[in-house]
PDB file of C-alpha atoms in Angstrom:
ATOM      1  CA  UNK A 205      31.340  -0.825 -63.119  1.00  0.00           C
ATOM      2  CA  UNK A 206      29.895  -0.869 -66.628  1.00  0.00           C
ATOM      3  CA  UNK A 207      27.449  -3.480 -67.912  1.00  0.00           C
ATOM      4  CA  UNK A 208      28.052  -4.326 -71.572  1.00  0.00           C
ATOM      5  CA  UNK A 209      26.910  -6.738 -74.264  1.00  0.00           C
ATOM      6  CA  UNK A 210      28.890  -7.947 -77.235  1.00  0.00           C
ATOM      7  CA  UNK A 211      28.751 -10.644 -79.870  1.00  0.00           C
ATOM      8  CA  UNK A 212      30.439 -13.926 -79.121  1.00  0.00           C
ATOM      9  CA  UNK A 213      32.509 -14.726 -82.207  1.00  0.00           C
ATOM     10  CA  UNK A 214      32.473 -18.523 -81.700  1.00  0.00           C
ATOM     11  CA  UNK A 215      29.680 -19.112 -84.163  1.00  0.00           C
ATOM     12  CA  UNK A 216      26.668 -19.766 -81.976  1.00  0.00           C
ATOM     13  CA  UNK A 217      24.946 -16.400 -82.471  1.00  0.00           C
ATOM     14  CA  UNK A 218      25.314 -15.593 -78.787  1.00  0.00           C
ATOM     15  CA  UNK A 219      25.229 -12.103 -77.283  1.00  0.00           C
ATOM     16  CA  UNK A 220      27.357 -12.059 -74.155  1.00  0.00           C
ATOM     17  CA  UNK A 221      26.552  -9.995 -71.103  1.00  0.00           C
ATOM     18  CA  UNK A 222      29.400  -8.810 -68.878  1.00  0.00           C
ATOM     19  CA  UNK A 223      30.375  -6.326 -66.184  1.00  0.00           C
ATOM     20  CA  UNK A 224      33.633  -4.397 -66.725  1.00  0.00           C
ATOM     21  CA  UNK A 225      35.338  -3.094 -63.593  1.00  0.00           C
ATOM     22  CA  UNK A 226      38.041  -0.463 -63.744  1.00  0.00           C
ATOM     23  CA  UNK A 227      40.521   0.971 -61.210  1.00  0.00           C
ATOM     24  CA  UNK A 228      39.401   3.957 -59.119  1.00  0.00           C
ATOM     25  CA  UNK A 229      41.867   6.224 -60.956  1.00  0.00           C
ATOM     26  CA  UNK A 230      40.915   4.854 -64.340  1.00  0.00           C
ATOM     27  CA  UNK A 231      42.079   6.956 -67.345  1.00  0.00           C
ATOM     28  CA  UNK A 232      40.721   5.823 -70.736  1.00  0.00           C
ATOM     29  CA  UNK A 233      43.746   7.320 -72.440  1.00  0.00           C
ATOM     30  CA  UNK A 234      45.971   4.731 -70.733  1.00  0.00           C
ATOM     31  CA  UNK A 235      46.400   0.992 -71.337  1.00  0.00           C
ATOM     32  CA  UNK A 236      45.774  -1.444 -68.560  1.00  0.00           C
ATOM     33  CA  UNK A 237      46.398  -5.149 -67.883  1.00  0.00           C
ATOM     34  CA  UNK A 238      43.120  -7.109 -67.928  1.00  0.00           C
ATOM     35  CA  UNK A 239      41.745 -10.173 -66.186  1.00  0.00           C
ATOM     36  CA  UNK A 240      38.872 -12.286 -67.414  1.00  0.00           C
ATOM     37  CA  UNK A 241      36.980 -13.871 -64.542  1.00  0.00           C
ATOM     38  CA  UNK A 242      34.847 -17.036 -65.059  1.00  0.00           C
ATOM     39  CA  UNK A 243      31.993 -17.897 -62.752  1.00  0.00           C
ATOM     40  CA  UNK A 244      31.315 -21.289 -61.103  1.00  0.00           C
ATOM     41  CA  UNK A 245      29.048 -23.843 -62.716  1.00  0.00           C
ATOM     42  CA  UNK A 246      25.510 -22.686 -61.975  1.00  0.00           C
ATOM     43  CA  UNK A 247      26.669 -19.200 -61.022  1.00  0.00           C
ATOM     44  CA  UNK A 248      26.357 -15.779 -62.654  1.00  0.00           C
ATOM     45  CA  UNK A 249      28.573 -12.702 -62.931  1.00  0.00           C
ATOM     46  CA  UNK A 250      26.837 -10.980 -59.981  1.00  0.00           C
ATOM     47  CA  UNK A 251      28.086 -13.631 -57.535  1.00  0.00           C
ATOM     48  CA  UNK A 252      31.619 -14.862 -56.782  1.00  0.00           C
ATOM     49  CA  UNK A 253      33.083 -13.888 -60.172  1.00  0.00           C
ATOM     50  CA  UNK A 254      31.845 -10.328 -59.775  1.00  0.00           C
ATOM     51  CA  UNK A 255      33.180 -10.114 -56.257  1.00  0.00           C
ATOM     52  CA  UNK A 256      36.676 -11.103 -57.392  1.00  0.00           C
ATOM     53  CA  UNK A 257      36.471  -8.846 -60.469  1.00  0.00           C
ATOM     54  CA  UNK A 258      35.600  -5.818 -58.357  1.00  0.00           C
ATOM     55  CA  UNK A 259      38.346  -6.476 -55.789  1.00  0.00           C
ATOM     56  CA  UNK A 260      41.021  -7.098 -58.371  1.00  0.00           C
ATOM     57  CA  UNK A 261      40.096  -3.946 -60.224  1.00  0.00           C
ATOM     58  CA  UNK A 262      40.990  -2.027 -57.065  1.00  0.00           C
ATOM     59  CA  UNK A 263      44.565  -3.295 -57.591  1.00  0.00           C
ATOM     60  CA  UNK A 264      44.981  -1.624 -60.926  1.00  0.00           C
ATOM     61  CA  UNK A 265      43.456  -4.059 -63.429  1.00  0.00           C
ATOM     62  CA  UNK A 266      40.581  -3.874 -65.906  1.00  0.00           C
ATOM     63  CA  UNK A 267      38.502  -6.954 -65.022  1.00  0.00           C
ATOM     64  CA  UNK A 268      35.564  -8.619 -66.702  1.00  0.00           C
ATOM     65  CA  UNK A 269      33.023 -10.903 -65.040  1.00  0.00           C
ATOM     66  CA  UNK A 270      30.683 -12.412 -67.623  1.00  0.00           C
ATOM     67  CA  UNK A 271      27.743 -14.677 -67.916  1.00  0.00           C
ATOM     68  CA  UNK A 272      28.375 -17.899 -69.799  1.00  0.00           C
ATOM     69  CA  UNK A 273      26.615 -18.524 -73.046  1.00  0.00           C
ATOM     70  CA  UNK A 274      23.045 -19.823 -72.476  1.00  0.00           C
ATOM     71  CA  UNK A 275      23.149 -18.562 -68.890  1.00  0.00           C
ATOM     72  CA  UNK A 276      22.500 -15.422 -66.856  1.00  0.00           C
ATOM     73  CA  UNK A 277      21.898 -12.377 -68.997  1.00  0.00           C
ATOM     74  CA  UNK A 278      23.785 -13.835 -72.027  1.00  0.00           C
ATOM     75  CA  UNK A 279      21.633 -15.168 -74.777  1.00  0.00           C
ATOM     76  CA  UNK A 280      21.253 -18.660 -76.188  1.00  0.00           C
ATOM     77  CA  UNK A 281      18.826 -21.539 -76.192  1.00  0.00           C
ATOM     78  CA  UNK A 282      18.283 -23.925 -74.466  1.00  0.00           C
ATOM     79  CA  UNK A 283      18.733 -22.091 -71.218  1.00  0.00           C
ATOM     80  CA  UNK A 284      21.145 -23.369 -68.604  1.00  0.00           C
ATOM     81  CA  UNK A 285      23.197 -25.320 -71.113  1.00  0.00           C
ATOM     82  CA  UNK A 286      26.558 -26.222 -69.492  1.00  0.00           C
ATOM     83  CA  UNK A 287      28.502 -27.558 -72.428  1.00  0.00           C
ATOM     84  CA  UNK A 288      32.093 -27.435 -71.050  1.00  0.00           C
ATOM     85  CA  UNK A 289      33.679 -26.826 -74.463  1.00  0.00           C
ATOM     86  CA  UNK A 290      31.419 -23.786 -74.984  1.00  0.00           C
ATOM     87  CA  UNK A 291      32.219 -22.582 -71.429  1.00  0.00           C
ATOM     88  CA  UNK A 292      35.931 -22.799 -72.279  1.00  0.00           C
ATOM     89  CA  UNK A 293      35.485 -20.980 -75.586  1.00  0.00           C
ATOM     90  CA  UNK A 294      33.544 -18.213 -73.782  1.00  0.00           C
ATOM     91  CA  UNK A 295      36.780 -17.019 -72.135  1.00  0.00           C
ATOM     92  CA  UNK A 296      38.410 -16.576 -75.506  1.00  0.00           C
ATOM     93  CA  UNK A 297      35.272 -14.814 -76.765  1.00  0.00           C
ATOM     94  CA  UNK A 298      35.626 -12.317 -73.950  1.00  0.00           C
ATOM     95  CA  UNK A 299      39.237 -11.788 -74.890  1.00  0.00           C
ATOM     96  CA  UNK A 300      38.192 -11.234 -78.508  1.00  0.00           C
ATOM     97  CA  UNK A 301      36.180  -8.306 -77.213  1.00  0.00           C
ATOM     98  CA  UNK A 302      38.777  -7.059 -74.749  1.00  0.00           C
ATOM     99  CA  UNK A 303      41.441  -6.593 -77.393  1.00  0.00           C
ATOM    100  CA  UNK A 304      39.166  -4.156 -79.264  1.00  0.00           C
ATOM    101  CA  UNK A 305      39.112  -1.822 -76.264  1.00  0.00           C
ATOM    102  CA  UNK A 306      41.716   0.960 -76.601  1.00  0.00           C
ATOM    103  CA  UNK A 307      42.423   1.025 -72.840  1.00  0.00           C
ATOM    104  CA  UNK A 308      43.257  -2.730 -72.629  1.00  0.00           C
ATOM    105  CA  UNK A 309      46.871  -3.865 -73.246  1.00  0.00           C
ATOM    106  CA  UNK A 310      46.383  -6.973 -75.463  1.00  0.00           C
ATOM    107  CA  UNK A 311      49.808  -8.264 -74.365  1.00  0.00           C
ATOM    108  CA  UNK A 312      48.846  -8.232 -70.692  1.00  0.00           C
ATOM    109  CA  UNK A 313      45.696 -10.379 -70.322  1.00  0.00           C
ATOM    110  CA  UNK A 314      45.192 -13.053 -67.695  1.00  0.00           C
ATOM    111  CA  UNK A 315      42.366 -15.448 -66.867  1.00  0.00           C
ATOM    112  CA  UNK A 316      41.012 -16.689 -63.588  1.00  0.00           C
ATOM    113  CA  UNK A 317      37.952 -18.519 -62.335  1.00  0.00           C
ATOM    114  CA  UNK A 318      36.222 -19.826 -59.278  1.00  0.00           C
ATOM    115  CA  UNK A 319      35.204 -23.521 -58.906  1.00  0.00           C
ATOM    116  CA  UNK A 320      34.328 -24.883 -62.402  1.00  0.00           C
ATOM    117  CA  UNK A 321      35.219 -21.451 -63.742  1.00  0.00           C
ATOM    118  CA  UNK A 322      38.779 -22.126 -62.602  1.00  0.00           C
ATOM    119  CA  UNK A 323      38.835 -25.322 -64.614  1.00  0.00           C
ATOM    120  CA  UNK A 324      37.425 -23.573 -67.642  1.00  0.00           C
ATOM    121  CA  UNK A 325      40.060 -20.821 -67.286  1.00  0.00           C
ATOM    122  CA  UNK A 326      42.784 -23.437 -67.172  1.00  0.00           C
ATOM    123  CA  UNK A 327      41.495 -25.105 -70.312  1.00  0.00           C
ATOM    124  CA  UNK A 328      41.246 -21.684 -72.043  1.00  0.00           C
ATOM    125  CA  UNK A 329      44.871 -20.947 -71.044  1.00  0.00           C
ATOM    126  CA  UNK A 330      45.980 -24.273 -72.499  1.00  0.00           C
ATOM    127  CA  UNK A 331      44.262 -23.399 -75.830  1.00  0.00           C
ATOM    128  CA  UNK A 332      44.723 -19.618 -76.055  1.00  0.00           C
ATOM    129  CA  UNK A 333      48.178 -18.089 -75.941  1.00  0.00           C
ATOM    130  CA  UNK A 334      46.754 -14.617 -75.491  1.00  0.00           C
ATOM    131  CA  UNK A 335      46.285 -15.626 -71.796  1.00  0.00           C
ATOM    132  CA  UNK A 336      49.601 -14.711 -70.170  1.00  0.00           C
ATOM    133  CA  UNK A 337      48.871 -15.952 -66.626  1.00  0.00           C
ATOM    134  CA  UNK A 338      46.326 -18.184 -64.945  1.00  0.00           C
ATOM    135  CA  UNK A 339      44.804 -17.946 -61.463  1.00  0.00           C
ATOM    136  CA  UNK A 340      42.238 -20.302 -59.935  1.00  0.00           C
ATOM    137  CA  UNK A 341      40.221 -20.254 -56.715  1.00  0.00           C
ATOM    138  CA  UNK A 342      38.737 -23.521 -55.358  1.00  0.00           C
ATOM    139  CA  UNK A 343      39.298 -24.942 -58.873  1.00  0.00           C
ATOM    140  CA  UNK A 344      37.068 -27.761 -60.135  1.00  0.00           C
ATOM    141  CA  UNK A 345      37.856 -29.882 -63.179  1.00  0.00           C
ATOM    142  CA  UNK A 346      34.157 -30.432 -63.823  1.00  0.00           C
ATOM    143  CA  UNK A 347      34.754 -33.533 -65.920  1.00  0.00           C
ATOM    144  CA  UNK A 348      36.947 -35.166 -63.224  1.00  0.00           C
ATOM    145  CA  UNK A 349      34.307 -34.260 -60.620  1.00  0.00           C
ATOM    146  CA  UNK A 350      31.555 -36.062 -62.548  1.00  0.00           C
ATOM    147  CA  UNK A 351      33.790 -39.038 -63.162  1.00  0.00           C
ATOM    148  CA  UNK A 352      35.333 -39.364 -59.694  1.00  0.00           C
ATOM    149  CA  UNK A 353      33.073 -37.529 -57.325  1.00  0.00           C
ATOM    150  CA  UNK A 354      33.497 -34.422 -55.192  1.00  0.00           C
ATOM    151  CA  UNK A 355      36.481 -35.868 -53.282  1.00  0.00           C
ATOM    152  CA  UNK A 356      37.935 -37.844 -56.158  1.00  0.00           C
ATOM    153  CA  UNK A 357      37.344 -41.244 -54.583  1.00  0.00           C
ATOM    154  CA  UNK A 358      35.015 -42.860 -57.084  1.00  0.00           C
ATOM    155  CA  UNK A 359      36.278 -45.167 -59.899  1.00  0.00           C
ATOM    156  CA  UNK A 360      35.946 -43.223 -63.159  1.00  0.00           C
ATOM    157  CA  UNK A 361      34.546 -46.276 -64.910  1.00  0.00           C
ATOM    158  CA  UNK A 362      31.431 -46.091 -62.728  1.00  0.00           C
ATOM    159  CA  UNK A 363      30.427 -42.813 -64.459  1.00  0.00           C
ATOM    160  CA  UNK A 364      29.167 -44.766 -67.465  1.00  0.00           C
ATOM    161  CA  UNK A 365      25.748 -44.595 -65.780  1.00  0.00           C
ATOM    162  CA  UNK A 366      25.888 -40.804 -66.027  1.00  0.00           C
ATOM    163  CA  UNK A 367      26.663 -41.085 -69.717  1.00  0.00           C
ATOM    164  CA  UNK A 368      23.636 -43.352 -70.127  1.00  0.00           C
ATOM    165  CA  UNK A 369      21.463 -40.835 -68.277  1.00  0.00           C
ATOM    166  CA  UNK A 370      22.713 -38.010 -70.421  1.00  0.00           C
ATOM    167  CA  UNK A 371      22.085 -40.050 -73.606  1.00  0.00           C
ATOM    168  CA  UNK A 372      18.547 -40.788 -72.519  1.00  0.00           C
ATOM    169  CA  UNK A 373      18.023 -37.125 -71.705  1.00  0.00           C
ATOM    170  CA  UNK A 374      19.028 -36.108 -75.192  1.00  0.00           C
ATOM    171  CA  UNK A 375      16.443 -38.544 -76.655  1.00  0.00           C
ATOM    172  CA  UNK A 376      13.839 -37.281 -74.219  1.00  0.00           C
ATOM    173  CA  UNK A 377      14.567 -33.631 -75.104  1.00  0.00           C
ATOM    174  CA  UNK A 378      14.195 -34.316 -78.805  1.00  0.00           C
ATOM    175  CA  UNK A 379      10.505 -35.108 -78.378  1.00  0.00           C
ATOM    176  CA  UNK A 380       9.437 -33.311 -75.221  1.00  0.00           C
ATOM    177  CA  UNK A 381       8.699 -29.666 -74.396  1.00  0.00           C
ATOM    178  CA  UNK A 382      10.190 -29.752 -70.895  1.00  0.00           C
ATOM    179  CA  UNK A 383      13.909 -30.526 -70.884  1.00  0.00           C
ATOM    180  CA  UNK A 384      15.438 -32.896 -68.340  1.00  0.00           C
ATOM    181  CA  UNK A 385      17.516 -31.196 -65.682  1.00  0.00           C
ATOM    182  CA  UNK A 386      20.080 -32.095 -63.009  1.00  0.00           C
ATOM    183  CA  UNK A 387      21.240 -29.978 -60.001  1.00  0.00           C
ATOM    184  CA  UNK A 388      24.570 -28.134 -60.224  1.00  0.00           C
ATOM    185  CA  UNK A 389      24.540 -27.823 -56.444  1.00  0.00           C
ATOM    186  CA  UNK A 390      22.034 -29.271 -53.961  1.00  0.00           C
ATOM    187  CA  UNK A 391      18.610 -27.850 -54.668  1.00  0.00           C
ATOM    188  CA  UNK A 392      17.565 -28.580 -51.086  1.00  0.00           C
ATOM    189  CA  UNK A 393      19.674 -28.585 -47.924  1.00  0.00           C
ATOM    190  CA  UNK A 394      18.629 -32.162 -47.121  1.00  0.00           C
ATOM    191  CA  UNK A 395      20.004 -33.323 -50.510  1.00  0.00           C
ATOM    192  CA  UNK A 396      23.554 -32.243 -49.589  1.00  0.00           C
ATOM    193  CA  UNK A 397      25.851 -35.252 -48.939  1.00  0.00           C
ATOM    194  CA  UNK A 398      28.079 -33.290 -46.542  1.00  0.00           C
ATOM    195  CA  UNK A 399      28.365 -29.962 -44.701  1.00  0.00           C
ATOM    196  CA  UNK A 400      30.538 -28.379 -47.411  1.00  0.00           C
ATOM    197  CA  UNK A 401      27.908 -28.957 -50.110  1.00  0.00           C
ATOM    198  CA  UNK A 402      25.175 -27.888 -47.727  1.00  0.00           C
ATOM    199  CA  UNK A 403      26.986 -24.586 -47.762  1.00  0.00           C
ATOM    200  CA  UNK A 404      26.753 -24.598 -51.541  1.00  0.00           C
ATOM    201  CA  UNK A 405      22.946 -24.945 -51.182  1.00  0.00           C
ATOM    202  CA  UNK A 406      22.987 -22.026 -48.710  1.00  0.00           C
ATOM    203  CA  UNK A 407      25.037 -19.868 -51.126  1.00  0.00           C
ATOM    204  CA  UNK A 408      22.805 -20.386 -54.130  1.00  0.00           C
ATOM    205  CA  UNK A 409      19.367 -20.746 -52.532  1.00  0.00           C
ATOM    206  CA  UNK A 410      19.200 -18.418 -49.594  1.00  0.00           C
ATOM    207  CA  UNK A 411      19.756 -14.631 -49.192  1.00  0.00           C
ATOM    208  CA  UNK A 412      23.431 -15.334 -48.663  1.00  0.00           C
ATOM    209  CA  UNK A 413      23.932 -14.901 -52.441  1.00  0.00           C
ATOM    210  CA  UNK A 414      20.961 -16.207 -54.377  1.00  0.00           C
ATOM    211  CA  UNK A 415      20.240 -14.527 -57.700  1.00  0.00           C
ATOM    212  CA  UNK A 416      17.235 -14.861 -60.009  1.00  0.00           C
ATOM    213  CA  UNK A 417      19.502 -15.730 -62.982  1.00  0.00           C
ATOM    214  CA  UNK A 418      21.144 -18.623 -61.125  1.00  0.00           C
ATOM    215  CA  UNK A 419      18.420 -21.277 -60.708  1.00  0.00           C
ATOM    216  CA  UNK A 420      20.874 -23.969 -59.562  1.00  0.00           C
ATOM    217  CA  UNK A 421      20.279 -26.617 -62.199  1.00  0.00           C
ATOM    218  CA  UNK A 422      21.633 -27.516 -65.611  1.00  0.00           C
ATOM    219  CA  UNK A 423      20.437 -29.779 -68.412  1.00  0.00           C
ATOM    220  CA  UNK A 424      20.835 -33.511 -68.061  1.00  0.00           C
ATOM    221  CA  UNK A 425      21.874 -33.689 -71.712  1.00  0.00           C
ATOM    222  CA  UNK A 426      25.156 -31.948 -70.716  1.00  0.00           C
ATOM    223  CA  UNK A 427      26.299 -35.240 -69.083  1.00  0.00           C
ATOM    224  CA  UNK A 428      27.356 -36.553 -72.476  1.00  0.00           C
ATOM    225  CA  UNK A 429      29.939 -33.775 -72.670  1.00  0.00           C
ATOM    226  CA  UNK A 430      30.745 -33.197 -68.989  1.00  0.00           C
ATOM    227  CA  UNK A 431      31.720 -36.773 -68.086  1.00  0.00           C
ATOM    228  CA  UNK A 432      34.325 -37.078 -70.826  1.00  0.00           C
ATOM    229  CA  UNK A 433      35.676 -33.494 -70.501  1.00  0.00           C
ATOM    230  CA  UNK A 434      39.105 -32.885 -68.987  1.00  0.00           C
ATOM    231  CA  UNK A 435      39.662 -29.230 -68.123  1.00  0.00           C
ATOM    232  CA  UNK A 436      43.376 -29.978 -67.820  1.00  0.00           C
ATOM    233  CA  UNK A 437      43.689 -31.829 -71.139  1.00  0.00           C
ATOM    234  CA  UNK A 438      47.210 -31.354 -72.549  1.00  0.00           C
ATOM    235  CA  UNK A 439      48.279 -29.272 -69.517  1.00  0.00           C
ATOM    236  CA  UNK A 440      51.449 -31.373 -69.453  1.00  0.00           C
ATOM    237  CA  UNK A 441      52.404 -29.954 -72.831  1.00  0.00           C
ATOM    238  CA  UNK A 442      50.783 -26.555 -73.318  1.00  0.00           C
ATOM    239  CA  UNK A 443      49.999 -24.997 -69.941  1.00  0.00           C
ATOM    240  CA  UNK A 444      53.329 -23.183 -69.879  1.00  0.00           C
ATOM    241  CA  UNK A 445      52.041 -19.803 -68.495  1.00  0.00           C
ATOM    242  CA  UNK A 446      52.535 -18.872 -64.841  1.00  0.00           C
ATOM    243  CA  UNK A 447      49.864 -20.536 -62.657  1.00  0.00           C
ATOM    244  CA  UNK A 448      48.610 -19.781 -59.119  1.00  0.00           C
ATOM    245  CA  UNK A 449      45.997 -22.157 -57.644  1.00  0.00           C
ATOM    246  CA  UNK A 450      44.379 -21.089 -54.380  1.00  0.00           C
ATOM    247  CA  UNK A 451      42.465 -23.628 -52.281  1.00  0.00           C
ATOM    248  CA  UNK A 452      41.412 -24.226 -48.714  1.00  0.00           C
ATOM    249  CA  UNK A 453      43.052 -26.931 -46.640  1.00  0.00           C
ATOM    250  CA  UNK A 454      39.671 -28.432 -45.829  1.00  0.00           C
ATOM    251  CA  UNK A 455      38.159 -28.325 -49.330  1.00  0.00           C
ATOM    252  CA  UNK A 456      36.855 -31.641 -50.605  1.00  0.00           C
ATOM    253  CA  UNK A 457      37.763 -30.319 -54.063  1.00  0.00           C
ATOM    254  CA  UNK A 458      41.410 -29.666 -53.067  1.00  0.00           C
ATOM    255  CA  UNK A 459      42.672 -32.685 -55.059  1.00  0.00           C
ATOM    256  CA  UNK A 460      41.692 -30.941 -58.322  1.00  0.00           C
ATOM    257  CA  UNK A 461      43.862 -27.892 -57.589  1.00  0.00           C
ATOM    258  CA  UNK A 462      46.708 -30.251 -56.699  1.00  0.00           C
ATOM    259  CA  UNK A 463      46.181 -32.096 -59.963  1.00  0.00           C
ATOM    260  CA  UNK A 464      46.292 -28.853 -61.944  1.00  0.00           C
ATOM    261  CA  UNK A 465      49.593 -27.843 -60.403  1.00  0.00           C
ATOM    262  CA  UNK A 466      51.070 -31.324 -60.777  1.00  0.00           C
ATOM    263  CA  UNK A 467      50.077 -31.560 -64.445  1.00  0.00           C
ATOM    264  CA  UNK A 468      50.884 -28.046 -65.637  1.00  0.00           C
ATOM    265  CA  UNK A 469      53.992 -27.792 -67.869  1.00  0.00           C
ATOM    266  CA  UNK A 470      54.726 -24.355 -66.398  1.00  0.00           C
ATOM    267  CA  UNK A 471      57.988 -23.924 -64.497  1.00  0.00           C
ATOM    268  CA  UNK A 472      56.321 -21.037 -62.653  1.00  0.00           C
ATOM    269  CA  UNK A 473      53.444 -22.667 -60.760  1.00  0.00           C
ATOM    270  CA  UNK A 474      52.326 -22.551 -57.140  1.00  0.00           C
ATOM    271  CA  UNK A 475      49.608 -24.049 -54.968  1.00  0.00           C
ATOM    272  CA  UNK A 476      48.521 -21.607 -52.273  1.00  0.00           C
ATOM    273  CA  UNK A 477      46.768 -23.531 -49.505  1.00  0.00           C
ATOM    274  CA  UNK A 478      44.810 -21.472 -46.979  1.00  0.00           C
ATOM    275  CA  UNK A 479      44.482 -23.188 -43.582  1.00  0.00           C
ATOM    276  CA  UNK A 480      40.939 -23.866 -42.448  1.00  0.00           C
ATOM    277  CA  UNK A 481      39.153 -22.915 -45.673  1.00  0.00           C
ATOM    278  CA  UNK A 482      36.746 -25.212 -47.413  1.00  0.00           C
ATOM    279  CA  UNK A 483      35.583 -25.005 -50.987  1.00  0.00           C
ATOM    280  CA  UNK A 484      32.834 -22.458 -50.393  1.00  0.00           C
ATOM    281  CA  UNK A 485      34.886 -20.250 -48.048  1.00  0.00           C
ATOM    282  CA  UNK A 486      36.368 -18.487 -51.076  1.00  0.00           C
ATOM    283  CA  UNK A 487      33.027 -17.538 -52.598  1.00  0.00           C
ATOM    284  CA  UNK A 488      32.184 -14.781 -50.160  1.00  0.00           C
ATOM    285  CA  UNK A 489      33.647 -15.238 -46.670  1.00  0.00           C
ATOM    286  CA  UNK A 490      35.720 -12.009 -46.176  1.00  0.00           C
ATOM    287  CA  UNK A 491      38.833 -13.489 -44.526  1.00  0.00           C
ATOM    288  CA  UNK A 492      39.283 -16.092 -47.204  1.00  0.00           C
ATOM    289  CA  UNK A 493      38.315 -13.899 -50.155  1.00  0.00           C
ATOM    290  CA  UNK A 494      40.655 -11.178 -48.972  1.00  0.00           C
ATOM    291  CA  UNK A 495      43.618 -13.626 -48.651  1.00  0.00           C
ATOM    292  CA  UNK A 496      42.854 -14.978 -52.125  1.00  0.00           C
ATOM    293  CA  UNK A 497      42.610 -11.521 -53.663  1.00  0.00           C
ATOM    294  CA  UNK A 498      45.863 -10.379 -52.017  1.00  0.00           C
ATOM    295  CA  UNK A 499      47.689 -13.418 -53.452  1.00  0.00           C
ATOM    296  CA  UNK A 500      46.062 -13.051 -56.876  1.00  0.00           C
ATOM    297  CA  UNK A 501      46.772  -9.342 -57.130  1.00  0.00           C
ATOM    298  CA  UNK A 502      50.462  -9.819 -56.278  1.00  0.00           C
ATOM    299  CA  UNK A 503      50.688 -12.702 -58.747  1.00  0.00           C
ATOM    300  CA  UNK A 504      49.030 -10.897 -61.637  1.00  0.00           C
ATOM    301  CA  UNK A 505      50.969  -7.692 -60.978  1.00  0.00           C
ATOM    302  CA  UNK A 506      54.259  -9.586 -61.273  1.00  0.00           C
ATOM    303  CA  UNK A 507      53.230 -11.576 -64.343  1.00  0.00           C
ATOM    304  CA  UNK A 508      51.471  -8.835 -66.346  1.00  0.00           C
ATOM    305  CA  UNK A 509      54.205  -6.212 -66.176  1.00  0.00           C
TER     306      UNK A 509
END
């Protein structure tokens, strides 16, 4: 693994931080297929994204796990900004860098992501034709989640209160030193509405996988972008690349992977449901991660020939 930094070419003056993983028999004189891996909302490259990047590299790919702009070891102010449009553009910024590397085959690049990273990867694939295949794990369309709730049962119109809160936060932030924040996952176990999200608290806030660059919150001002964002916008027209969505049968977020597969224009798309897994199972539980990696490796090997 090599830790690198490079300039994001999307006009925000951001320096991106990323970890590049290469196969065990890597030869810099050869050209390899590459996979860009996006981390969950609130996560960093050292967590789930890095785990998948390392495991997929063992299957013959050059893989990149990166920190989103304004997060982790990437630069940008204010910190912990989660503007979904910037998160989407970050994947294309990573590809901008990848195609400059002599050992990366620019015609064999794929994108994948975990949780909200899966939604951002899908949106990037809709926009960026350099992405030849898309994989998602426990995908979350972060806009749909804020509109309709974790299990998709809330009326979207009720999210207008979140827009109001985000609007007030922007006004507050314009005149205050301390910016208003909201949790990306429960900040305390007792705040979790169900066992699945209590596991999210455990992942981010205990030795299970806590990281100093992943504080677990974002800025409330982001709500004015998040609520109206659709990670699968125009998927019915432009998401024509092969798609593999992996999700657990018990995941409260399963409906979002189903929505992605239903909406994608691709004629080569598949929902891979793993019995017994919940949303968090695929972050670090070996039996679920290994099944996901096996399916992803086979998928990417067949699509990035």
